[in-house]
Tab-separated table of C-alpha atoms and ligand atoms in Angstrom:
chain	number	residue	atom	x	y	z
N	1	MET	CA	0.122	-0.098	-0.315
N	2	LYS	CA	1.337	3.507	-1.034
N	3	THR	CA	1.122	5.826	1.810
N	4	ASN	CA	1.288	9.636	1.336
N	5	LYS	CA	4.185	10.935	4.107
N	6	LYS	CA	3.758	14.741	3.143
N	7	PRO	CA	1.201	15.546	5.553
N	8	LEU	CA	2.879	13.640	8.942
N	9	THR	CA	6.509	15.590	7.551
N	10	ILE	CA	4.329	18.906	7.957
N	11	ILE	CA	2.953	18.096	11.041
N	12	VAL	CA	6.707	17.180	12.388
N	13	ILE	CA	7.837	20.526	11.276
N	14	VAL	CA	5.179	22.188	12.578
N	15	PHE	CA	5.445	20.627	16.022
N	16	ALA	CA	9.360	21.231	15.902
N	17	LEU	CA	8.583	25.012	15.143
N	18	GLU	CA	6.028	24.952	18.053
N	19	LEU	CA	9.226	23.632	20.140
N	20	ILE	CA	11.584	26.823	18.905
N	21	LEU	CA	8.731	28.682	19.396
N	22	VAL	CA	8.840	27.757	23.171
N	23	GLY	CA	12.383	27.832	23.125
N	24	ILE	CA	12.006	31.509	21.989
N	25	LEU	CA	9.324	32.823	24.365
N	26	GLY	CA	11.132	30.941	27.220
N	27	ILE	CA	14.675	32.895	25.756
N	28	VAL	CA	12.440	36.217	25.353
N	29	PHE	CA	11.150	35.683	28.950
N	30	ARG	CA	14.067	35.366	30.930
N	31	ASN	CA	15.874	38.154	28.919
N	32	ASN	CA	13.514	40.327	29.575
N	33	ILE	CA	12.986	39.393	33.522
N	34	ASN	CA	16.868	39.564	33.318
N	35	MET	CA	16.840	42.915	31.929
N	36	ILE	CA	14.280	44.472	34.166
N	37	TYR	CA	16.143	42.787	37.025
N	38	ASN	CA	19.333	44.413	36.050
N	39	ASP	CA	17.367	47.919	35.509
N	40	ILE	CA	16.527	47.947	38.793
N	41	GLU	CA	19.809	46.780	40.237
N	42	THR	CA	21.850	49.403	38.465
N	43	GLY	CA	19.211	51.739	39.051
N	44	GLU	CA	18.349	52.629	35.715
N	45	LEU	CA	14.932	51.761	36.350
N	46	GLN	CA	13.569	53.350	39.626
N	47	ASP	CA	9.931	54.378	38.937
N	48	ILE	CA	7.720	51.924	39.565
N	49	ASN	CA	5.659	52.992	36.884
N	50	GLN	CA	8.451	52.623	34.447
N	51	VAL	CA	8.675	48.712	36.191
N	52	LYS	CA	5.014	48.299	35.199
N	53	GLU	CA	5.356	49.731	31.617
N	54	GLU	CA	8.113	47.397	31.203
N	55	CYS	CA	6.367	44.488	32.493
N	56	ILE	CA	3.107	45.374	30.269
N	57	GLU	CA	5.346	45.252	26.989
N	58	LEU	CA	7.091	41.884	28.355
N	59	ARG	CA	3.529	40.182	28.742
N	60	LYS	CA	2.354	41.546	25.546
N	61	THR	CA	5.347	39.631	23.577
N	62	VAL	CA	4.741	36.595	25.665
N	63	ASN	CA	1.371	36.959	25.184
N	64	ILE	CA	2.068	37.195	21.395
N	65	LEU	CA	4.112	34.050	21.671
N	66	LEU	CA	1.672	32.044	23.381
N	67	THR	CA	-0.847	32.939	21.266
N	68	THR	CA	0.801	31.577	17.917
N	69	ILE	CA	2.067	28.926	19.872
N	70	MET	CA	-1.452	27.792	20.837
N	71	GLY	CA	-2.712	28.649	17.551
N	72	LEU	CA	-0.004	26.356	16.415
N	73	TYR	CA	-0.594	23.901	18.914
N	74	VAL	CA	-4.624	23.699	17.513
N	75	VAL	CA	-3.741	23.303	13.616
N	76	THR	CA	-1.422	20.462	14.655
N	77	THR	CA	-3.778	18.810	16.523
N	78	ILE	CA	-6.281	19.436	13.816
N	79	PHE	CA	-3.680	17.763	11.442
N	80	LEU	CA	-2.433	14.927	13.598
N	81	THR	CA	-6.511	14.041	14.423
N	82	ILE	CA	-7.261	14.120	10.992
N	83	TYR	CA	-3.654	12.377	9.684
N	84	LEU	CA	-4.072	9.788	12.632
N	85	SER	CA	-7.796	8.486	11.452
N	86	LYS	CA	-6.989	8.664	7.848
N	87	MET	CA	-3.586	6.943	8.079
N	88	VAL	CA	-3.842	4.525	11.475
N	89	ILE	CA	-7.595	4.333	12.551
N	90	TYR	CA	-9.525	4.286	9.212
N	91	PRO	CA	-7.173	1.809	7.575
N	92	TYR	CA	-7.684	-0.367	10.918
N	93	LYS	CA	-11.067	0.003	10.746
N	94	LYS	CA	-11.053	-1.275	6.869
N	95	MET	CA	-8.366	-3.928	7.819
N	96	LEU	CA	-10.765	-5.422	10.546
N	97	GLU	CA	-13.773	-5.152	8.196
N	98	SER	CA	-12.211	-7.009	5.589
N	99	ARG	CA	-11.396	-9.825	8.103
N	100	GLU	CA	-14.682	-9.994	9.136
N	101	LYS	CA	-15.776	-10.105	5.391
N	102	LYS	CA	-13.231	-12.630	4.987
N	103	GLU	CA	-14.395	-14.851	7.756
N	104	LYS	CA	-18.042	-14.564	6.727
N	105	ALA	CA	-17.154	-15.236	2.860
N	106	GLU	CA	-14.904	-18.238	4.123
N	107	GLU	CA	-18.108	-19.516	6.635
N	108	THR	CA	-20.336	-18.799	3.658
N	109	GLU	CA	-18.166	-21.084	1.865
N	110	ILE	CA	-18.217	-23.545	4.454
N	111	LYS	CA	-22.246	-23.731	4.513
N	112	THR	CA	-22.237	-23.647	0.729
N	113	LYS	CA	-19.750	-26.678	0.451
N	114	LEU	CA	-21.636	-29.000	2.955
N	115	LEU	CA	-24.886	-28.293	1.774
N	116	HIS	CA	-23.571	-29.469	-1.751
N	117	MET	CA	-21.493	-32.014	-0.366
N	118	SER	CA	-22.544	-35.717	-1.377
N	119	GLU	CA	-21.238	-36.999	2.042
N	120	GLY	CA	-23.899	-36.581	4.650
N	121	ILE	CA	-22.145	-34.177	7.735
N	122	ILE	CA	-23.735	-34.030	11.555
N	123	ALA	CA	-21.941	-32.478	13.973
N	124	PHE	CA	-23.746	-33.411	17.439
N	125	ASP	CA	-22.949	-31.264	20.511
N	126	ILE	CA	-21.819	-33.118	24.106
N	127	ASN	CA	-25.082	-33.643	25.066
N	128	GLY	CA	-26.408	-35.899	21.617
N	129	LYS	CA	-28.160	-32.550	20.117
N	130	ILE	CA	-27.849	-31.572	16.447
N	131	ASP	CA	-25.401	-29.031	15.974
N	132	LEU	CA	-25.052	-29.007	12.743
N	133	ILE	CA	-26.459	-31.181	9.475
N	134	ASN	CA	-26.494	-30.960	5.749
N	135	PRO	CA	-29.521	-31.860	3.331
N	136	ALA	CA	-27.118	-35.331	2.333
N	137	ALA	CA	-27.070	-36.317	5.978
N	138	LYS	CA	-30.924	-35.681	5.997
N	139	LEU	CA	-31.261	-37.868	2.992
N	140	LEU	CA	-28.960	-40.736	3.150
N	141	LEU	CA	-30.333	-41.260	6.781
N	142	LYS	CA	-34.291	-40.509	6.216
N	143	ILE	CA	-33.926	-37.991	9.046
N	144	SER	CA	-37.432	-36.618	9.597
N	145	PRO	CA	-37.881	-33.102	11.155
N	146	GLU	CA	-38.898	-34.815	14.811
N	147	ASP	CA	-35.105	-35.780	14.438
N	148	PHE	CA	-33.207	-33.490	17.151
N	149	THR	CA	-30.855	-36.228	18.907
N	150	PHE	CA	-28.362	-38.897	18.091
N	151	GLU	CA	-30.456	-41.248	19.688
N	152	ASP	CA	-33.544	-39.989	17.678
N	153	ILE	CA	-31.162	-40.716	14.661
N	154	PHE	CA	-29.485	-43.929	15.282
N	155	ASN	CA	-31.778	-45.616	17.810
N	156	LYS	CA	-33.859	-47.130	14.956
N	157	PHE	CA	-30.785	-48.521	13.268
N	158	LYS	CA	-30.387	-50.716	16.513
N	159	LEU	CA	-26.651	-49.842	16.222
N	160	ASN	CA	-25.005	-50.670	19.580
N	161	LEU	CA	-23.574	-47.151	20.040
N	162	ASN	CA	-23.843	-44.096	22.118
N	163	MET	CA	-22.677	-40.951	22.640
N	164	GLU	CA	-20.452	-41.967	25.609
N	165	LYS	CA	-18.589	-44.924	23.972
N	166	LEU	CA	-18.120	-42.504	21.188
N	167	ILE	CA	-17.085	-39.248	23.090
N	168	TYR	CA	-14.261	-41.143	25.064
N	169	LEU	CA	-12.985	-42.907	22.300
N	170	GLU	CA	-8.913	-42.543	21.809
N	171	GLU	CA	-7.526	-39.209	20.530
N	172	LEU	CA	-7.749	-39.451	16.901
N	173	ALA	CA	-9.127	-42.723	16.979
N	174	SER	CA	-12.958	-43.172	14.915
N	175	LEU	CA	-15.394	-45.768	14.456
N	176	GLU	CA	-16.888	-47.183	11.494
N	177	GLN	CA	-20.251	-48.263	10.840
N	178	ARG	CA	-22.206	-49.830	8.114
N	179	ILE	CA	-26.130	-49.348	8.068
N	180	GLU	CA	-28.892	-50.330	5.533
N	181	VAL	CA	-31.343	-47.697	5.084
N	182	GLU	CA	-34.140	-48.897	3.369
N	183	ASP	CA	-32.611	-50.178	-0.046
N	184	LYS	CA	-29.490	-48.377	0.130
N	185	THR	CA	-26.031	-49.203	2.691
N	186	VAL	CA	-24.397	-46.187	4.290
N	187	LYS	CA	-21.465	-46.137	5.872
N	188	VAL	CA	-21.045	-43.857	8.889
N	189	LEU	CA	-17.552	-42.593	10.264
N	190	PHE	CA	-18.402	-41.197	13.930
N	191	SER	CA	-15.499	-39.047	15.328
N	192	PRO	CA	-14.909	-37.002	18.834
N	193	PHE	CA	-13.970	-33.555	18.182
N	194	ARG	CA	-12.375	-31.359	20.923
N	195	ASN	CA	-11.833	-28.108	22.331
N	196	GLU	CA	-8.583	-27.286	20.546
N	197	GLU	CA	-7.052	-25.440	24.057
N	198	THR	CA	-8.570	-27.269	27.027
N	199	ASN	CA	-8.901	-30.836	24.631
N	200	LYS	CA	-11.829	-31.649	26.454
N	201	PRO	CA	-14.426	-33.686	24.361
N	202	GLU	CA	-17.079	-31.195	22.804
N	203	GLY	CA	-19.229	-33.600	20.573
N	204	ILE	CA	-18.850	-35.695	17.498
N	205	ILE	CA	-18.670	-35.803	13.895
N	206	ALA	CA	-20.644	-38.072	11.545
N	207	VAL	CA	-19.391	-38.483	7.942
N	208	ILE	CA	-22.593	-40.530	6.218
N	209	GLN	CA	-21.278	-41.893	2.777
N	210	ASP	CA	-23.534	-43.749	0.357
N	211	ILE	CA	-21.468	-47.158	-0.011
N	212	THR	CA	-24.592	-48.796	-2.447
N	213	GLU	CA	-22.672	-48.585	-5.638
N	214	ASN	CA	-19.539	-50.384	-3.875
N	215	VAL	CA	-21.732	-53.029	-2.468
N	216	GLN	CA	-23.531	-54.094	-5.385
N	217	LEU	CA	-20.188	-53.952	-7.555
N	218	ASP	CA	-18.263	-56.001	-4.748
N	219	THR	CA	-21.548	-58.863	-4.404
N	220	MET	CA	-21.193	-58.539	-8.474
N	221	ARG	CA	-17.396	-59.627	-8.093
N	222	LYS	CA	-18.040	-62.708	-5.718
N	223	GLU	CA	-20.969	-63.607	-7.693
N	224	PHE	CA	-18.810	-63.741	-10.939
N	225	VAL	CA	-15.844	-65.265	-8.980
N	226	ALA	CA	-18.404	-68.107	-8.578
N	227	ASP	CA	-19.991	-68.071	-11.655
N	228	VAL	CA	-16.556	-68.694	-13.563
N	229	SER	CA	-15.494	-70.993	-11.378
N	230	HIS	CA	-18.947	-72.872	-11.602
N	231	GLU	CA	-18.745	-72.511	-15.383
N	232	LEU	CA	-15.148	-74.038	-15.222
N	233	LYS	CA	-15.924	-76.878	-12.751
N	234	THR	CA	-18.546	-78.322	-15.069
N	235	PRO	CA	-16.554	-78.982	-17.980
N	236	ILE	CA	-13.676	-80.407	-15.716
N	237	THR	CA	-15.605	-82.665	-13.960
N	238	THR	CA	-17.091	-84.084	-17.112
N	239	ILE	CA	-13.643	-84.511	-19.035
N	240	MET	CA	-12.358	-86.068	-15.621
N	241	GLY	CA	-15.001	-88.397	-15.397
N	242	TYR	CA	-14.991	-89.606	-19.009
N	243	ALA	CA	-11.261	-89.669	-19.049
N	244	ASP	CA	-11.090	-91.851	-16.062
N	245	THR	CA	-13.793	-94.002	-17.380
N	246	LEU	CA	-11.672	-94.659	-20.543
N	247	LEU	CA	-8.439	-95.413	-18.583
N	248	GLU	CA	-10.545	-97.916	-15.996
N	249	GLY	CA	-11.865	-99.979	-18.648
N	250	GLU	CA	-12.168	-101.781	-21.893
N	251	TYR	CA	-14.076	-100.145	-24.864
N	252	ASP	CA	-14.979	-100.829	-28.059
N	253	LYS	CA	-13.671	-98.224	-30.697
N	254	LYS	CA	-17.232	-96.800	-31.389
N	255	THR	CA	-17.826	-96.061	-27.684
N	256	GLU	CA	-14.061	-95.124	-27.096
N	257	LYS	CA	-14.916	-92.477	-29.733
N	258	GLU	CA	-18.196	-91.365	-28.398
N	259	PHE	CA	-16.652	-90.600	-25.361
N	260	LEU	CA	-13.570	-88.859	-26.984
N	261	ASN	CA	-16.041	-86.424	-28.360
N	262	VAL	CA	-17.592	-85.464	-25.606
N	263	ILE	CA	-14.252	-84.838	-23.937
N	264	SER	CA	-12.995	-83.071	-26.884
N	265	SER	CA	-16.609	-80.758	-27.270
N	266	GLU	CA	-16.284	-79.898	-23.726
N	267	ALA	CA	-12.420	-79.026	-23.523
N	268	ARG	CA	-13.304	-76.656	-26.806
N	269	ARG	CA	-16.207	-75.247	-24.331
N	270	MET	CA	-13.742	-74.429	-22.084
N	271	ALA	CA	-11.209	-73.096	-24.182
N	272	ARG	CA	-14.510	-70.423	-25.696
N	273	LEU	CA	-14.991	-69.982	-21.975
N	274	VAL	CA	-12.120	-68.680	-20.970
N	275	THR	CA	-11.384	-66.827	-24.575
N	276	ASP	CA	-14.567	-65.172	-23.753
N	277	LEU	CA	-13.396	-64.578	-20.313
N	278	LEU	CA	-9.665	-63.098	-21.080
N	279	ASP	CA	-11.735	-60.795	-23.920
N	280	LEU	CA	-14.035	-59.023	-21.159
N	281	SER	CA	-11.499	-58.379	-19.006
N	282	ARG	CA	-9.406	-56.792	-21.610
N	283	LEU	CA	-12.323	-54.502	-22.356
N	284	ASP	CA	-13.002	-53.861	-18.936
N	285	ASN	CA	-9.287	-53.162	-17.969
N	286	ASN	CA	-9.207	-51.061	-21.004
N	287	LYS	CA	-6.074	-53.330	-22.260
N	288	LYS	CA	-7.555	-53.781	-25.695
N	289	ARG	CA	-6.927	-50.915	-28.340
N	290	ILE	CA	-9.959	-50.095	-30.407
N	291	LYS	CA	-8.404	-49.312	-34.188
N	292	LYS	CA	-11.076	-47.367	-35.786
N	293	THR	CA	-11.690	-47.658	-39.350
N	294	SER	CA	-14.068	-46.441	-42.108
N	295	PHE	CA	-15.702	-49.992	-43.482
N	296	ASP	CA	-19.188	-51.098	-44.720
N	297	LEU	CA	-21.007	-52.674	-42.608
N	298	GLY	CA	-23.697	-54.535	-45.397
N	299	ASP	CA	-20.112	-56.500	-46.382
N	300	LEU	CA	-19.320	-57.312	-42.588
N	301	ALA	CA	-22.991	-58.747	-42.431
N	302	LYS	CA	-22.658	-60.921	-45.367
N	303	GLU	CA	-19.135	-61.771	-44.089
N	304	CYS	CA	-20.231	-62.965	-41.307
N	305	THR	CA	-23.438	-65.489	-42.855
N	306	GLN	CA	-20.733	-66.860	-44.846
N	307	LYS	CA	-18.959	-67.561	-41.532
N	308	LEU	CA	-21.727	-69.334	-39.914
N	309	ALA	CA	-22.868	-71.066	-43.140
N	310	ILE	CA	-21.486	-74.441	-41.699
N	311	GLU	CA	-23.643	-74.221	-38.370
N	312	THR	CA	-26.625	-72.336	-40.242
N	313	LYS	CA	-26.837	-75.178	-42.780
N	314	LYS	CA	-26.621	-78.446	-39.880
N	315	LYS	CA	-29.997	-76.795	-38.516
N	316	GLY	CA	-31.416	-75.784	-41.800
N	317	HIS	CA	-31.954	-72.504	-41.568
N	318	SER	CA	-32.497	-69.856	-43.724
N	319	VAL	CA	-30.487	-66.347	-43.885
N	320	GLU	CA	-31.447	-63.590	-45.872
N	321	CYS	CA	-29.296	-60.544	-46.080
N	322	PHE	CA	-31.081	-57.511	-47.179
N	323	VAL	CA	-28.685	-53.942	-47.313
N	324	THR	CA	-30.670	-50.696	-48.581
N	325	ALA	CA	-28.788	-48.570	-50.985
N	326	ASP	CA	-25.896	-45.985	-49.765
N	327	VAL	CA	-25.762	-46.921	-46.624
N	328	PRO	CA	-22.454	-44.585	-45.715
N	329	PRO	CA	-19.701	-46.466	-43.792
N	330	VAL	CA	-19.021	-47.031	-40.035
N	331	TYR	CA	-16.185	-45.838	-38.289
N	332	ALA	CA	-15.300	-49.174	-35.388
N	333	ASP	CA	-13.197	-51.204	-34.941
N	334	LYS	CA	-13.917	-54.044	-37.514
N	335	ASP	CA	-12.949	-56.862	-35.410
N	336	ASP	CA	-14.937	-55.889	-32.602
N	337	ILE	CA	-18.123	-55.309	-34.888
N	338	GLN	CA	-17.726	-58.665	-36.177
N	339	ARG	CA	-17.433	-60.451	-33.317
N	340	VAL	CA	-20.331	-58.288	-32.294
N	341	ILE	CA	-22.355	-59.616	-35.181
N	342	LEU	CA	-20.949	-63.018	-34.826
N	343	ASN	CA	-22.083	-63.231	-31.188
N	344	ILE	CA	-25.673	-62.317	-32.214
N	345	LEU	CA	-25.860	-64.454	-35.731
N	346	THR	CA	-24.849	-67.459	-33.606
N	347	ASN	CA	-27.524	-66.788	-30.739
N	348	SER	CA	-30.145	-66.602	-33.396
N	349	ILE	CA	-28.949	-70.185	-34.957
N	350	LYS	CA	-28.653	-71.574	-31.665
N	351	TYR	CA	-31.758	-70.571	-29.994
N	352	THR	CA	-34.360	-71.114	-33.564
N	353	PRO	CA	-35.726	-74.573	-34.140
N	354	ASP	CA	-34.229	-76.244	-37.372
N	355	GLY	CA	-35.639	-75.081	-40.290
N	356	GLY	CA	-35.799	-71.617	-39.030
N	357	ASN	CA	-35.770	-67.869	-40.593
N	358	ILE	CA	-32.756	-65.559	-39.813
N	359	LYS	CA	-33.622	-62.393	-41.559
N	360	ILE	CA	-30.556	-58.932	-41.238
N	361	TYR	CA	-31.376	-55.869	-42.268
N	362	VAL	CA	-28.700	-53.313	-42.892
N	363	GLY	CA	-29.595	-49.567	-43.292
N	364	PHE	CA	-28.637	-45.989	-41.436
N	365	VAL	CA	-30.660	-43.327	-39.443
N	366	TYR	CA	-29.078	-39.812	-39.197
N	367	SER	CA	-25.466	-40.235	-38.161
N	368	ASP	CA	-25.787	-43.838	-37.086
N	369	ALA	CA	-25.597	-47.330	-39.623
N	370	TYR	CA	-27.404	-49.996	-38.333
N	371	ILE	CA	-27.820	-54.111	-38.432
N	372	LYS	CA	-31.161	-55.413	-37.356
N	373	ILE	CA	-31.107	-59.428	-36.903
N	374	ILE	CA	-34.604	-61.030	-36.462
N	375	ASP	CA	-35.081	-64.781	-36.097
N	376	ASN	CA	-38.428	-66.855	-35.244
N	377	GLY	CA	-36.763	-68.702	-32.850
N	378	ILE	CA	-37.710	-69.885	-28.923
N	379	GLY	CA	-37.659	-66.317	-27.777
N	380	ILE	CA	-36.874	-64.526	-24.110
N	381	PRO	CA	-39.940	-64.541	-21.680
N	382	GLU	CA	-40.141	-60.472	-20.909
N	383	GLU	CA	-39.180	-61.071	-17.050
N	384	ASP	CA	-35.282	-61.941	-18.441
N	385	LEU	CA	-35.097	-59.261	-20.748
N	386	ASN	CA	-33.660	-56.454	-18.517
N	387	ARG	CA	-31.043	-58.959	-17.292
N	388	ILE	CA	-29.852	-60.530	-20.544
N	389	PHE	CA	-26.878	-58.245	-20.962
N	390	GLU	CA	-25.534	-59.239	-17.434
N	391	ARG	CA	-22.400	-61.531	-17.451
N	392	PHE	CA	-23.139	-65.236	-17.496
N	393	TYR	CA	-27.197	-64.622	-17.333
N	394	ARG	CA	-29.056	-67.220	-19.344
N	395	VAL	CA	-32.996	-67.749	-19.623
N	396	ASP	CA	-32.253	-71.836	-19.821
N	397	LYS	CA	-28.694	-72.168	-18.443
N	398	SER	CA	-28.711	-76.411	-19.429
N	399	ARG	CA	-30.081	-75.398	-23.070
N	400	SER	CA	-27.459	-72.779	-23.405
N	401	ARG	CA	-24.870	-75.099	-22.452
N	402	GLU	CA	-25.844	-77.452	-24.585
N	403	MET	CA	-25.879	-75.286	-27.112
N	404	GLY	CA	-22.169	-74.539	-26.301
N	405	GLY	CA	-23.019	-71.027	-24.913
N	406	THR	CA	-20.753	-69.308	-22.382
N	407	GLY	CA	-23.457	-66.941	-21.401
N	408	LEU	CA	-20.863	-64.312	-22.108
N	409	GLY	CA	-21.681	-63.388	-25.807
N	410	LEU	CA	-24.351	-60.374	-25.082
N	411	SER	CA	-22.287	-58.844	-22.586
N	412	ILE	CA	-19.006	-58.764	-24.615
N	413	ALA	CA	-21.474	-57.267	-27.607
N	414	LYS	CA	-22.845	-54.281	-24.994
N	415	GLU	CA	-18.828	-53.923	-23.522
N	416	ILE	CA	-17.897	-53.820	-27.130
N	417	LEU	CA	-20.568	-51.395	-28.414
N	418	ASP	CA	-19.989	-49.050	-25.325
N	419	LYS	CA	-16.398	-48.744	-26.476
N	420	ASN	CA	-17.043	-48.056	-29.946
N	421	GLY	CA	-19.706	-45.492	-29.552
N	422	GLY	CA	-22.864	-48.073	-30.483
N	423	SER	CA	-25.477	-49.305	-28.702
N	424	ILE	CA	-27.323	-52.791	-28.545
N	425	ASP	CA	-31.445	-53.070	-28.419
N	426	LEU	CA	-32.906	-56.373	-28.070
N	427	LYS	CA	-36.802	-57.295	-28.443
N	428	SER	CA	-38.199	-60.257	-28.106
N	429	LYS	CA	-41.960	-62.504	-27.223
N	430	VAL	CA	-41.637	-66.237	-26.533
N	431	ASN	CA	-42.112	-69.049	-29.316
N	432	GLU	CA	-42.363	-65.806	-31.753
N	433	GLY	CA	-38.566	-64.485	-31.966
N	434	THR	CA	-36.208	-62.096	-31.108
N	435	GLU	CA	-35.074	-58.968	-33.029
N	436	VAL	CA	-31.295	-57.659	-31.926
N	437	VAL	CA	-30.467	-54.191	-33.366
N	438	VAL	CA	-27.201	-53.032	-33.420
N	439	LYS	CA	-26.363	-49.261	-34.136
N	440	ILE	CA	-22.652	-47.906	-34.839
N	441	PRO	CA	-21.518	-44.474	-35.887
N	442	THR	CA	-20.539	-43.306	-39.389
N	443	LYS	CA	-17.790	-40.822	-39.494
Y	17	ADP	P1	-25.484	-67.461	-24.534
Y	17	ADP	O1	-23.794	-68.198	-24.692
Y	17	ADP	O2	-25.571	-68.273	-23.570
Y	17	ADP	O3	-25.543	-67.705	-25.405
Y	17	ADP	P2	-25.657	-64.752	-24.383
Y	17	ADP	O4	-25.182	-63.942	-23.527
Y	17	ADP	O5	-25.159	-64.866	-25.790
Y	17	ADP	O6	-25.108	-66.193	-23.524
Y	17	ADP	O7	-27.127	-64.641	-24.479
Y	17	ADP	C1	-27.619	-65.062	-23.235
Y	17	ADP	C2	-29.017	-65.665	-23.083
Y	17	ADP	O8	-29.712	-64.859	-23.873
Y	17	ADP	C3	-28.600	-67.005	-23.753
Y	17	ADP	O9	-28.705	-68.044	-22.678
Y	17	ADP	C4	-30.074	-67.082	-24.176
Y	17	ADP	O10	-31.301	-67.809	-22.940
Y	17	ADP	C5	-30.903	-65.565	-24.669
Y	17	ADP	N1	-30.554	-64.945	-26.178
Y	17	ADP	C6	-30.084	-64.756	-26.574
Y	17	ADP	N2	-30.306	-64.164	-27.857
Y	17	ADP	C7	-31.313	-65.253	-28.285
Y	17	ADP	C8	-32.084	-65.493	-29.152
Y	17	ADP	N3	-31.755	-64.693	-30.240
Y	17	ADP	N4	-33.330	-66.609	-29.020
Y	17	ADP	C9	-33.586	-66.617	-27.760
Y	17	ADP	N5	-33.030	-66.557	-26.638
Y	17	ADP	C10	-31.571	-65.765	-26.852
């Protein structure tokens, strides 16, 4: 801050002037008194009237000097007051005001942050009364307007907890509790807080976090591990069973071949499962690099039908492919999209009784090209439709296994399309058929 020093200099000069004047006044006064005294001593002043006159003269001079000094004193006092109020009191007041403003702004900021935090915060005083609570806490713990205390809030969750237990937790210690609130799981972290000077406990802070998603993910992960183990266990048990039987007995060539066929097909199923799992894991960890290129979706659809010609023929299905003219090239990872089409087509072939009809349409809407695969197979019950893209979800487990399915085809397709900016939709009716629409962006 730039301060103006001029007024201070003037005040100092005037003060110095006043001192000089006081000095002059003293000297004048002393000299005159001396003069009068000497004059009386030497006898020059004998007449009392003369002495009086000299004294009056002296008084006049002193009066003038005194008035000047007083005037200067008043002026400097005024200036000094103005200067001090301008340079010291006013800035000090301003500093206090700005500090207050800053504190208020900080308080407002904290309040706003608390208000908009996704975590819930509740501060209880030493008696368990709510001191502060934010909306997230009310929402997460379903707190009603009648809840005012620690007990009001937490007693309904039947926690083996009370204020005393928490208040006397060791310094820097906290206690974590998981609570089920309707369909949500929340984690509450209780920590006592102390007075900074006396170190006496003053209350408890509860931080509430919604961990529903984490719990769900954890459950899904556990289920996935269980599913994988189960899926692998079935073919392994079959392979071991048939191999042991072959080793233990003497069988004719035909039976041996049958057993070996089972072993081979189960081993292949395991291999498919492991490949699917590896693909999923690569997609999950973003390890698979997506190489986007422009290509023709109609051509790819035709290639895929040719790749599956043997399976189609085996089941006696008819497959027709209709491609709308002028479909712009799609922009995606070609191998990925081929995988998606093959998965959907394989399903249509698998889940359609022999001699079925499979129709493929390729066209475009707005900036997306689409491929629609329609079959007249067994269809999917309505209640299963919203879970069909989950890993290992199958309408009929044994039928899927019989058909060589891993239960991962549609989830891989969805994952791939998510990564390529596309989408997948499935409609189905039991005993009527299934329609799957895949949309892929064009460049
Ligand atoms: P799977 O390897 O078992 O075929 P998917 O993830 O590809 O696994 O499909 C999941 C389940 O959805 C299948 O087990 C099957 O029950 C059902 N499904 C998929 N496509 C069709 C379809 N076109 N017709 C009837 N059911 C289907």
